[in-house]
Coordinates of C-alpha atoms (C1' of nucleotides) in Angstrom, one line a residue:
Chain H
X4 CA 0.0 0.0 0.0
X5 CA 1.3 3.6 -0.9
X6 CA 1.9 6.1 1.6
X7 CA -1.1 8.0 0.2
X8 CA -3.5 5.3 0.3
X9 CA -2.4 4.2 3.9
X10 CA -2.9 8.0 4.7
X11 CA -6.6 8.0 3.1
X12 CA -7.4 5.0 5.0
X13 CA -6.5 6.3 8.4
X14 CA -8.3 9.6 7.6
X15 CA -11.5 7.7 6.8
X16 CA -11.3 5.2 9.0
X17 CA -11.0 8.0 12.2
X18 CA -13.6 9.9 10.8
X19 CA -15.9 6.6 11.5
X20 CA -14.3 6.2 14.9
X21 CA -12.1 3.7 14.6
X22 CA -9.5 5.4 15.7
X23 CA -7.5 2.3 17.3
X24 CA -6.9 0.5 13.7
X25 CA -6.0 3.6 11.9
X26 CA -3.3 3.8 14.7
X27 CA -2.1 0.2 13.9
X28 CA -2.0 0.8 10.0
X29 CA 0.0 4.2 11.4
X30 CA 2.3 2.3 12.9
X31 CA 2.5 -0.2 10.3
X32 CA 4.0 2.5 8.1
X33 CA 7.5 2.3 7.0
X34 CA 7.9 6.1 6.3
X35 CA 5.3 8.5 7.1
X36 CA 5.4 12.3 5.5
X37 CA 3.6 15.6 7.2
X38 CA 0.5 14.4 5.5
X39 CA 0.2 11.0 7.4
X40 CA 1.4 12.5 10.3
X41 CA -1.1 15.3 10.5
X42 CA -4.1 12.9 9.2
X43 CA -2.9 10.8 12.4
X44 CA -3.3 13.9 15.1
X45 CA -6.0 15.1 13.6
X46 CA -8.0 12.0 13.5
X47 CA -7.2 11.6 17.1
X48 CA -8.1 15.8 17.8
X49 CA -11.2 15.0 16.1
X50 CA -12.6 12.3 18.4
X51 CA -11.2 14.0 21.7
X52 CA -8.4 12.1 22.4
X53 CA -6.6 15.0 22.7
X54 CA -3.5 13.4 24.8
X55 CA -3.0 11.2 21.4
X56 CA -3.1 13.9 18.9
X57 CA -0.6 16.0 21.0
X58 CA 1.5 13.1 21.2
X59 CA 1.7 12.6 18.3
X60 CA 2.3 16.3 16.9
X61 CA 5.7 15.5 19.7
X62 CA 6.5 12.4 18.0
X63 CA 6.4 14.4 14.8
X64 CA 8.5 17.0 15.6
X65 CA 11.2 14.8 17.6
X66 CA 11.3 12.3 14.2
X67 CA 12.1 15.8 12.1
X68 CA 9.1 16.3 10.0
X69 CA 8.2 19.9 9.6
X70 CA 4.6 20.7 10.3
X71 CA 2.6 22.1 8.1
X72 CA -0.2 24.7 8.1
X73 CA -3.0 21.3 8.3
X74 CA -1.2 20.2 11.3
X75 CA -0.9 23.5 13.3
X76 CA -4.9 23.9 13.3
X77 CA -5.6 19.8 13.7
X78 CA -3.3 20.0 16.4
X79 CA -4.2 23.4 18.3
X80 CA -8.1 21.6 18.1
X81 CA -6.7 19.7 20.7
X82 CA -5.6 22.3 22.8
X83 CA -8.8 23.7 23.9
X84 CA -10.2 24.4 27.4
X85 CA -9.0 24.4 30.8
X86 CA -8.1 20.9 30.7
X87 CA -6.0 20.8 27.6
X88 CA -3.2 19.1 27.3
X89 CA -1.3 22.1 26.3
X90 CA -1.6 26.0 25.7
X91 CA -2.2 28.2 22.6
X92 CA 0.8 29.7 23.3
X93 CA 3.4 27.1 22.2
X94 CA 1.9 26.0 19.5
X95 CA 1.8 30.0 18.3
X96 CA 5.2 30.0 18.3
X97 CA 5.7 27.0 15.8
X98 CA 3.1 28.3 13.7
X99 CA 5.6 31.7 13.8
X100 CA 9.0 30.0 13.0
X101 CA 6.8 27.6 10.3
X102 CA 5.6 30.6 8.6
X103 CA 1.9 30.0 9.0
X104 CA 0.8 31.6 11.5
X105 CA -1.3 34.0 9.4
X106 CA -3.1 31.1 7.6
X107 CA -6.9 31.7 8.0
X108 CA -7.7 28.0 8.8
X109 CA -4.4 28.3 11.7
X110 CA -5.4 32.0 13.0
X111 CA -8.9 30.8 13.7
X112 CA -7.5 27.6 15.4
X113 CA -5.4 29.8 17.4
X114 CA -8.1 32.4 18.4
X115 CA -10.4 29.4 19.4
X116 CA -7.4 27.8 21.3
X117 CA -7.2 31.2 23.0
X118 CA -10.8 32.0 23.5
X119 CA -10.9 28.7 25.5
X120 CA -9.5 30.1 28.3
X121 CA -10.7 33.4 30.3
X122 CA -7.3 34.8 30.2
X123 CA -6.8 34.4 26.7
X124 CA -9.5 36.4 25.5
X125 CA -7.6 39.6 25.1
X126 CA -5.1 37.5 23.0
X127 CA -7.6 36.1 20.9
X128 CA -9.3 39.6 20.5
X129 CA -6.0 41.1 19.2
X130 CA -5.1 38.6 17.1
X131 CA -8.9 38.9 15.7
X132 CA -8.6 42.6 15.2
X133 CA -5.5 42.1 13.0
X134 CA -7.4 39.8 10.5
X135 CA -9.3 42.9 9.9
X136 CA -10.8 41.8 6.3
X137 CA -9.0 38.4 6.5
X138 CA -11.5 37.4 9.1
X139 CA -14.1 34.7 7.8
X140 CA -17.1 32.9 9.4
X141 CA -15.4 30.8 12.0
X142 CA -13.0 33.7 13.2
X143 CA -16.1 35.6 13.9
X144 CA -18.0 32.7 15.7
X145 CA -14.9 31.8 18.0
X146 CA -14.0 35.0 18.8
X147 CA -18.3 35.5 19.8
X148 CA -18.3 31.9 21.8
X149 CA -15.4 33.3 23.6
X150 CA -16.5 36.1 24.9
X151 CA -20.0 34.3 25.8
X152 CA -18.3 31.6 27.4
X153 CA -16.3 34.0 29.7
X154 CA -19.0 36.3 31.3
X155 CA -18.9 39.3 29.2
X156 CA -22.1 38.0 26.7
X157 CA -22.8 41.4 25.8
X158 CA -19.6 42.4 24.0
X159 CA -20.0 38.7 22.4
X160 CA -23.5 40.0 21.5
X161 CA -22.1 43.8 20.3
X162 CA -19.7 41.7 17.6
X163 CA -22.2 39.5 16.5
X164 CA -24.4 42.6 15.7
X165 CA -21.2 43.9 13.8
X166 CA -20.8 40.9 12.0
X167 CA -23.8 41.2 10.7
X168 CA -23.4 44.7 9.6
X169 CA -20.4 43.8 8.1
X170 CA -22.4 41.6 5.7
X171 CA -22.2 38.3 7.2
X172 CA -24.9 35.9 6.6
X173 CA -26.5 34.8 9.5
X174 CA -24.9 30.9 10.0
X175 CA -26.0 28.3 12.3
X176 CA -23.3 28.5 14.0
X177 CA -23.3 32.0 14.8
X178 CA -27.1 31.9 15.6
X179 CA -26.7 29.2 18.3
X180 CA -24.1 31.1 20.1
X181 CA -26.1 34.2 19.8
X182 CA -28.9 32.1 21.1
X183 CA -26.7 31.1 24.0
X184 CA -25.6 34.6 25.0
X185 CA -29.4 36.0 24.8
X186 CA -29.9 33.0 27.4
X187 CA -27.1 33.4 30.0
X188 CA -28.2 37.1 29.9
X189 CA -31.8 36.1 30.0
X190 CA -32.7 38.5 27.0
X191 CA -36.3 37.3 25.7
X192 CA -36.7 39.9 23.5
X193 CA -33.1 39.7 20.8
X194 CA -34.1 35.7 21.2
X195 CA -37.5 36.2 20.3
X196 CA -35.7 38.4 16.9
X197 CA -33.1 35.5 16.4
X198 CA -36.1 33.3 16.5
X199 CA -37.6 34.7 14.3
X200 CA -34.0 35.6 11.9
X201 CA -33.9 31.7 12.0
X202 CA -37.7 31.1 10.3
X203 CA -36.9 33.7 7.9
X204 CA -33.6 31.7 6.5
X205 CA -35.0 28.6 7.7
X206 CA -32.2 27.7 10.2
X207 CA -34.7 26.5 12.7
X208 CA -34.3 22.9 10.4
X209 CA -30.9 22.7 12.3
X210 CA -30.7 20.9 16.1
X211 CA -28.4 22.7 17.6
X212 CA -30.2 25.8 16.5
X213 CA -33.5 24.1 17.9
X214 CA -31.7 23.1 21.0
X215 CA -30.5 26.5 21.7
X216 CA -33.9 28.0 21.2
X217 CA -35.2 25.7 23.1
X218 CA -32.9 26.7 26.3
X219 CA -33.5 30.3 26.1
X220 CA -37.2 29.7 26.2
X221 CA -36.9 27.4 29.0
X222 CA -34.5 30.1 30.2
X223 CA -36.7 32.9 29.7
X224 CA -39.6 31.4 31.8
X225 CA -41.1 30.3 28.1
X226 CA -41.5 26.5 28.8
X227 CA -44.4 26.9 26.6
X228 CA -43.0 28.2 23.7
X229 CA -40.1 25.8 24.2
X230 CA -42.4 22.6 24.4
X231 CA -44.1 24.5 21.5
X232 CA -40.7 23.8 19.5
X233 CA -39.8 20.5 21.5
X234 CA -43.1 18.6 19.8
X235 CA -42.6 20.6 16.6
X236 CA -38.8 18.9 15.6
X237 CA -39.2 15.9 14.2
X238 CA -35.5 15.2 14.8
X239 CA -34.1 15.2 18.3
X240 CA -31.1 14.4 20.0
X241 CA -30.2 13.5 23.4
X242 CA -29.5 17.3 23.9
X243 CA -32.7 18.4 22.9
X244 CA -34.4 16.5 25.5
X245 CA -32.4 16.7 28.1
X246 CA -32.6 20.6 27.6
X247 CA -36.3 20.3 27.6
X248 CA -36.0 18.0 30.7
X249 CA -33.6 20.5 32.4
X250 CA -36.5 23.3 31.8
X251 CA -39.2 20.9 33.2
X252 CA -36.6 20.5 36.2
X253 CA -36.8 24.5 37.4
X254 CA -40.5 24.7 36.6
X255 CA -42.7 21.8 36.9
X256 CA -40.4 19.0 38.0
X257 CA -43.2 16.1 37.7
X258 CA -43.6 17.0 34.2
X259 CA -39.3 16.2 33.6
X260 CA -40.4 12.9 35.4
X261 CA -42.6 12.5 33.0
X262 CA -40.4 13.4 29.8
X263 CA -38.0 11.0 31.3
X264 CA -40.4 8.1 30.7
X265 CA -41.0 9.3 26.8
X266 CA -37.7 9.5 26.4
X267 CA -35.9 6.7 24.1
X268 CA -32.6 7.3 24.3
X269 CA -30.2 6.7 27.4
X270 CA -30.3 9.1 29.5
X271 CA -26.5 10.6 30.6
X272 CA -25.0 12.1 32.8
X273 CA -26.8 15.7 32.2
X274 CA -30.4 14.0 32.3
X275 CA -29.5 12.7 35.6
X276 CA -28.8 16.1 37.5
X277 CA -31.9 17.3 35.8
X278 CA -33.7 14.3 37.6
X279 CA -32.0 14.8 40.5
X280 CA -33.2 18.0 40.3
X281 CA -36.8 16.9 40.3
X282 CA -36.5 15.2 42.5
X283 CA -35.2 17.3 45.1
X284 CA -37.9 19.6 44.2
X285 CA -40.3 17.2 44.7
X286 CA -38.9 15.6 47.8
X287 CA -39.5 12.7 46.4
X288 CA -36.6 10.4 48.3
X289 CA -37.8 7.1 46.9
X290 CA -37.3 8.4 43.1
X291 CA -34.0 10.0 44.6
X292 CA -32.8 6.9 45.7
X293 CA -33.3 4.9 42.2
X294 CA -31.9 7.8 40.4
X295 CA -28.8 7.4 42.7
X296 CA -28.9 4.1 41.8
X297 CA -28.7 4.5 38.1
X298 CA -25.9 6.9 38.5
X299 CA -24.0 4.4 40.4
X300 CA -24.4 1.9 37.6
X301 CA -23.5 4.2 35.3
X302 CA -20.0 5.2 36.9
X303 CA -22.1 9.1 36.9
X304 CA -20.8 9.4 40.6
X305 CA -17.4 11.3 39.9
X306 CA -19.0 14.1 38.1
X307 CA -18.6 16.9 40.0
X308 CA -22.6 18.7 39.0
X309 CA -24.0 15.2 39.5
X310 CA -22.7 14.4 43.2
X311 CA -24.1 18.2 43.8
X312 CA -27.2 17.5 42.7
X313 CA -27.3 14.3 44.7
X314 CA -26.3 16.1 47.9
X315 CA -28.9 18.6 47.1
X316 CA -31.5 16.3 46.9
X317 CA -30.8 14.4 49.8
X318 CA -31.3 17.5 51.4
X319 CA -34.3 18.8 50.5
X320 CA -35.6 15.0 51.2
X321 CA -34.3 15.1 54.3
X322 CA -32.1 12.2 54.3
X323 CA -29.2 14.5 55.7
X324 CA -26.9 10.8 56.6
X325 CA -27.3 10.2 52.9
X326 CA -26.3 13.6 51.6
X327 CA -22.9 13.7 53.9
X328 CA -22.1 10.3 52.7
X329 CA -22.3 11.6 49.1
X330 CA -20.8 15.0 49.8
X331 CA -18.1 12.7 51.7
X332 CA -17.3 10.7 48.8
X333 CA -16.8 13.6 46.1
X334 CA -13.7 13.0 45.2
X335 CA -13.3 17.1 44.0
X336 CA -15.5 19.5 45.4
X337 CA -16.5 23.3 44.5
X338 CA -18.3 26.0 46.1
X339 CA -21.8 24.8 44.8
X340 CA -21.0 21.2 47.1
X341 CA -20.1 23.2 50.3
X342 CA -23.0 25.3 49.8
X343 CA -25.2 22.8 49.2
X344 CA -23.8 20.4 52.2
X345 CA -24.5 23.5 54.6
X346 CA -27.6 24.5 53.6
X347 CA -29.0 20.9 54.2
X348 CA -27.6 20.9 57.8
X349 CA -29.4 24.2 57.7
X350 CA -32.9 22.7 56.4
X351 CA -32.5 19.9 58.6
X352 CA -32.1 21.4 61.9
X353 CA -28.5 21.1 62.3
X354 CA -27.0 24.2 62.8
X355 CA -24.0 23.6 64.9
X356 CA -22.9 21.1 61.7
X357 CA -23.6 23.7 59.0
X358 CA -21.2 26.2 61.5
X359 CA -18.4 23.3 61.3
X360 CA -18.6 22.3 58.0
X361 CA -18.5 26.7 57.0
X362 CA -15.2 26.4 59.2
X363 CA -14.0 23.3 56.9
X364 CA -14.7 24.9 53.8
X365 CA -12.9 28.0 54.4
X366 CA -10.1 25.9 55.7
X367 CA -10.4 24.0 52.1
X368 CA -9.7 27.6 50.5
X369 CA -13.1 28.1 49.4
X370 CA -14.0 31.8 48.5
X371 CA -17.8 32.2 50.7
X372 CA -20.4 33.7 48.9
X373 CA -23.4 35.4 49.6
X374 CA -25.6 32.0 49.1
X375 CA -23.1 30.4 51.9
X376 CA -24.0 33.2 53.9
X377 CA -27.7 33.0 53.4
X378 CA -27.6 29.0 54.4
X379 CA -25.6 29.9 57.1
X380 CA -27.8 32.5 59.2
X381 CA -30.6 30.6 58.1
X382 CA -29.4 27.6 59.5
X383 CA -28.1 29.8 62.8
X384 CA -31.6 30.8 63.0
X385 CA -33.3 27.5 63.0
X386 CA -31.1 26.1 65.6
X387 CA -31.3 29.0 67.5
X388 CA -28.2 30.1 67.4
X389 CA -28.2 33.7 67.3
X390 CA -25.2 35.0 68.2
X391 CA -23.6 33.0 65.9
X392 CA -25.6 34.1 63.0
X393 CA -25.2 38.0 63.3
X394 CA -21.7 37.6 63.9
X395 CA -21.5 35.9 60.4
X396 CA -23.1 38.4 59.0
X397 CA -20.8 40.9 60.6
X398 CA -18.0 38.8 59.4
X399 CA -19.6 38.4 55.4
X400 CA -19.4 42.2 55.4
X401 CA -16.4 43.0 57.4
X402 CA -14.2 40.2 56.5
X403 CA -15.2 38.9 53.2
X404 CA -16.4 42.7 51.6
X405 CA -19.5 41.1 50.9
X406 CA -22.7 43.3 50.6
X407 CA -25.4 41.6 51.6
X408 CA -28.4 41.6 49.5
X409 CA -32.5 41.2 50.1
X410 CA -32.4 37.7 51.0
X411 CA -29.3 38.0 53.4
X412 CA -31.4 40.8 54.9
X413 CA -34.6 38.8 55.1
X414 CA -32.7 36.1 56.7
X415 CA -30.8 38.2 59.5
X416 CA -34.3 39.9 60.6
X417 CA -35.5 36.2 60.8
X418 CA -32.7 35.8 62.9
X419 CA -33.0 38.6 65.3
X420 CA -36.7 38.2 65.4
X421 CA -36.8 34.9 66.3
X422 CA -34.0 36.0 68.8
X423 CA -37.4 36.5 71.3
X424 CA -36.4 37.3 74.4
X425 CA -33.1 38.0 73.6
X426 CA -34.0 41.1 71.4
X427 CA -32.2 43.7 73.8
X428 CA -29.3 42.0 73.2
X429 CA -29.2 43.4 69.9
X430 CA -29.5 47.1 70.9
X431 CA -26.6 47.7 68.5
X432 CA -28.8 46.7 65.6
X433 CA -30.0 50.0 64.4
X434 CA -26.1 51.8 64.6
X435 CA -24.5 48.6 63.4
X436 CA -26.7 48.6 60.4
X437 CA -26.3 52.7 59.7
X438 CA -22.7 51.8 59.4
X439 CA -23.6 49.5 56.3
X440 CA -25.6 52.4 54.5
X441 CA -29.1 52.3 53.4
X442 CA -29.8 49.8 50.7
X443 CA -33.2 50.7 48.9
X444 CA -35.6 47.5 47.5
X445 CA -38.5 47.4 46.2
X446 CA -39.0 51.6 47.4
X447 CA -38.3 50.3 50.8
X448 CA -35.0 50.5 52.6
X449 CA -34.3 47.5 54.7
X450 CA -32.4 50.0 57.3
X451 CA -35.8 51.2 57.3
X452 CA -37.3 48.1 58.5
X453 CA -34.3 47.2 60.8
X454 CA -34.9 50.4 62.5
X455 CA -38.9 50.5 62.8
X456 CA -38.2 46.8 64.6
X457 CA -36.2 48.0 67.0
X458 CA -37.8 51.1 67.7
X459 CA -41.2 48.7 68.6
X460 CA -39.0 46.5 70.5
X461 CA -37.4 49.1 72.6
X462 CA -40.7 50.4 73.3
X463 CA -42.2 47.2 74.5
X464 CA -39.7 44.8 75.4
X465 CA -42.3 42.4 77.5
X466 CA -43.1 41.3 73.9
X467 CA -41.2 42.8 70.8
X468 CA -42.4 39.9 67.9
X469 CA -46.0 40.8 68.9
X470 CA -45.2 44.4 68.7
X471 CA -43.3 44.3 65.5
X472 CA -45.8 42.8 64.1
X473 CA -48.8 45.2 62.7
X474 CA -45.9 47.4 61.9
X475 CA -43.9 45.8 59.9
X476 CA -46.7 43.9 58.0
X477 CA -48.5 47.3 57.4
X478 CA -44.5 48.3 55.9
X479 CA -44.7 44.8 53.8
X480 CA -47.7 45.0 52.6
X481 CA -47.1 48.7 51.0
X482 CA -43.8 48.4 49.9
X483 CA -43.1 45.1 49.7
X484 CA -43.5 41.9 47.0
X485 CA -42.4 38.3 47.1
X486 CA -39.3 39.5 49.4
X487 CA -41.5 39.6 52.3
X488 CA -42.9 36.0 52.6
X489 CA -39.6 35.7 55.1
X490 CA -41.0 38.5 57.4
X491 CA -44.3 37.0 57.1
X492 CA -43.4 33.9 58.1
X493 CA -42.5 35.2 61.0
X494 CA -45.1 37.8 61.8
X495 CA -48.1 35.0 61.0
X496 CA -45.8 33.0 64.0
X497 CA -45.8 35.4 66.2
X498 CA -49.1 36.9 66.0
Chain R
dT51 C1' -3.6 12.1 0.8
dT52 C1' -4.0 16.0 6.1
dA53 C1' -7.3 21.2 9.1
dG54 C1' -11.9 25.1 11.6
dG55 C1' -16.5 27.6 14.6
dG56 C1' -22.4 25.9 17.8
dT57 C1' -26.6 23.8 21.6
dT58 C1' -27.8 20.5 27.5
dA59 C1' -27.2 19.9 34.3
dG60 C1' -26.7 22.3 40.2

DNA sequence: TTAGGGTTAG
């Protein structure tokens, strides 16, 4: 067999998957050029063994074959994301002394390669503005996806109007990142005008167009529309419905139960947490416990989201033994498990635990947040552990600069008002709080409310909830909307 | 004979 024909082969036979006996005919080679070499990386780049296709670009190099424009982009497709094998950066520089890095197919590798990592952006920005009218489709789309994928959606969303502008048709590609960026932003009303962009040149025929529409509806607090578009594609993927599922999961959990059960492919990894989800939501332990199970037949357990979700819904079932045995086992755990481990000590009456385990996670290294916070003086409050609680919230604003918001609010005059009879303890309320400065919500500011409760309570200190009371609810009920139900739940208590 | 960009979970 020529060199070219055993080069062909391995090309195709990657490109079905069979990735193993394209290696053995590579190695079978007697002499391989760039070609065979690059077909090789590639085919591994292209079924994300990404290890393999950089080993091989190594192997290249070391047996002295020069690589070629083909093999810079095959082999900087591998070097994507955080967990990469390797950085843009290296791989620049051989494009540089090859003489191709300003190759359109090899500067819009690099710029994705770039764009994969949040402190690349600026790189891949600069190296995007210098294409100036060199720049084609795919520049344009990485260069969007990067930005989207990296918080700032709105400049990804400012370029994609440019590109447009600049005469750009509107591609599928392009549309489902916009799509994306008009969901992490929650903006209905550009979706609704990609939507309807997407009829107009009939992209909507195209899934992952469909599957991003589907997620900013679902998103957007459309589940409607998006079931609308769900029933309407006749072709669906395992994305599709596990986007669907994952709307169902925020907004009417029994119905992703249900869509699990009309579902004929095998549900992953992602389906799972949405289930889990449900679950939680639903408090439905038994249907907890058999999702658990399928995850641990499924090896799911090691995924970071999934043992979350698992922890979460042990929580909310109250099966708090369960949900430390999980949160025990993650093998890696981010701010999301801590937070939710802690707020189901805090659920389930366990406040002294929830105090610990805030002392273990800071000890881990992990940053607190303001939903730490919240689980945390809620879970002070429930186990009646007050002083603990308002010195936490000292601490979130004194130590960690943290402002708190409504809810944190809402949460510390739940604490202090279920304080009872030790209310004149917390004379320093009013001047404490005058330090923060006024927040104003809803037309209301909480100091506001902070001061009118101690004001009641100083006059009547036989029985300050009762006092607070009429007051406060009269405050709430002008001024106030759904951030209230906390001091309601306390007022309907205590009156 | 070798190469590119997109969509799903807490």
């Amino acid at each position: 067999m020529s060199q070219k024909h055993a080069t062909t082969l391995i090309s195709s036979l990657c490109s079905r998957g069979a990735v193993c006996h394209a290696r053995a005919l590579f190695d079978e080679m007697p002499e391989r050029d760039v070609v065979a070499w690059t077909a090789m990386l590639s085919g591994y780049a292209s079924n994300g063994l990404r290890r393999e296709a950089l080993d091989v670009f190594r192997r290249m190099v070391a047996a002295g074959a020069a690589p070629n424009e083909y093999t810079l982009s095959g082999v900087l497709t591998a070097c994507r994301g955080p967990c990469a094998p390797a950085t843009a950066m290296p791989l620049h520089a051989v494009a540089v002394r090859r003489g191709v890095d300003r190759m359109p197919y090899v500067v819009n590798a690099l710029i994705d390669s770039y764009a994969s990592l949040a402190e690349g952006v600026v790189d891949a920005r600069r190296l995007f503005d210098a294409l100036g009218s060199g720049r084609t489709a795919a520049s344009w789309t990485s260069m969007i996806a990067g930005y989207a994928r990296w918080g700032q959606e709105r400049t990804g969303l400012r370029l994609f109007k440019t590109m447009l502008k600049d005469g750009f048709e509107l591609s599928t590609f392009a549309c489902s990142i916009a799509l994306h960026a008009c969901t992490l932003v929650i903006d209905l009303c550009l979706g609704q005008q990609l939507h309807l962009q997407c009829i107009k040149k009939a992209l909507d025929v195209n899934l992952a167009v469909v599957n991003s529409l589907i997620d900013m509806y679902c998103t957007c607090a459309r589940i409607l529309d998006a079931r609308s578009l769900f029933d309407g594609t006749p072709e669906r993927n395992l994305i599709t419905w596990n986007t669907m599922i994952a709307g169902y999961s925020q907004c009417d959990p029994l119905m992703a139960l249900q869509l699990l059960l009309e579902m004929n492919d095998e549900p992953n990894c992602f389906t799972l947490t949405s289930i889990t989800s449900a679950c939680a939501d639903l408090a439905a332990l038994r249907c907890g416990k058999q999702v658990h199970g399928a995850v641990l037949r499924r090896s799911y357990s090691d995924d970071l989201q999934m043992g979350n979700a698992l922890v979460d819904m042990y929580s909310k079932c109250g099966s708090i033994t369960n949900a430390k045995n999980v949160f025990d086992r993650m093998g890696c755990k981010d701010k999301f498990s801590w937070t939710s481990m802690i707020a189901g000590y805090g659920m389930n009456g366990y406040g002294n635990e929830a105090v610990q385990l805030f002392s273990s996670m800071i000890h881990a290294g992990v940053h607190p947040d303001h939903v730490v916070f919240l689980s945390l003086i809620s879970s002070c409050s429930h186990a009646g552990l007050e002083d603990e609680g308002w010195n936490f919230f000292r601490s979130m604003i004194n130590e960690y600069n943290l402002q708190p918001n409504k809810e944190v609010y809402g949460s510390v005059v739940n604490l202090l008002a279920r304080a009872g009879s030790k209310w004149g303890e917390y004379a320093f309320t009013r001047r404490s709080l005058r330090g923060i400065g006024s927040r104003k919500e809803a037309g209301i500011s909480w100091i506001e409310v902070m001061d009118k409760m101690y004001s009641f309570t100083a006059a009547d200190s036989s029985s300050p909830q009762v006092c607070l009371a009429d007051e406060v609810l009269h405050i709430l009920s002008q001024h106030m909307d759904d951030v209230g139900s906390e001091f309601c739940h306390i007022i309907f208590k205590a009156t």
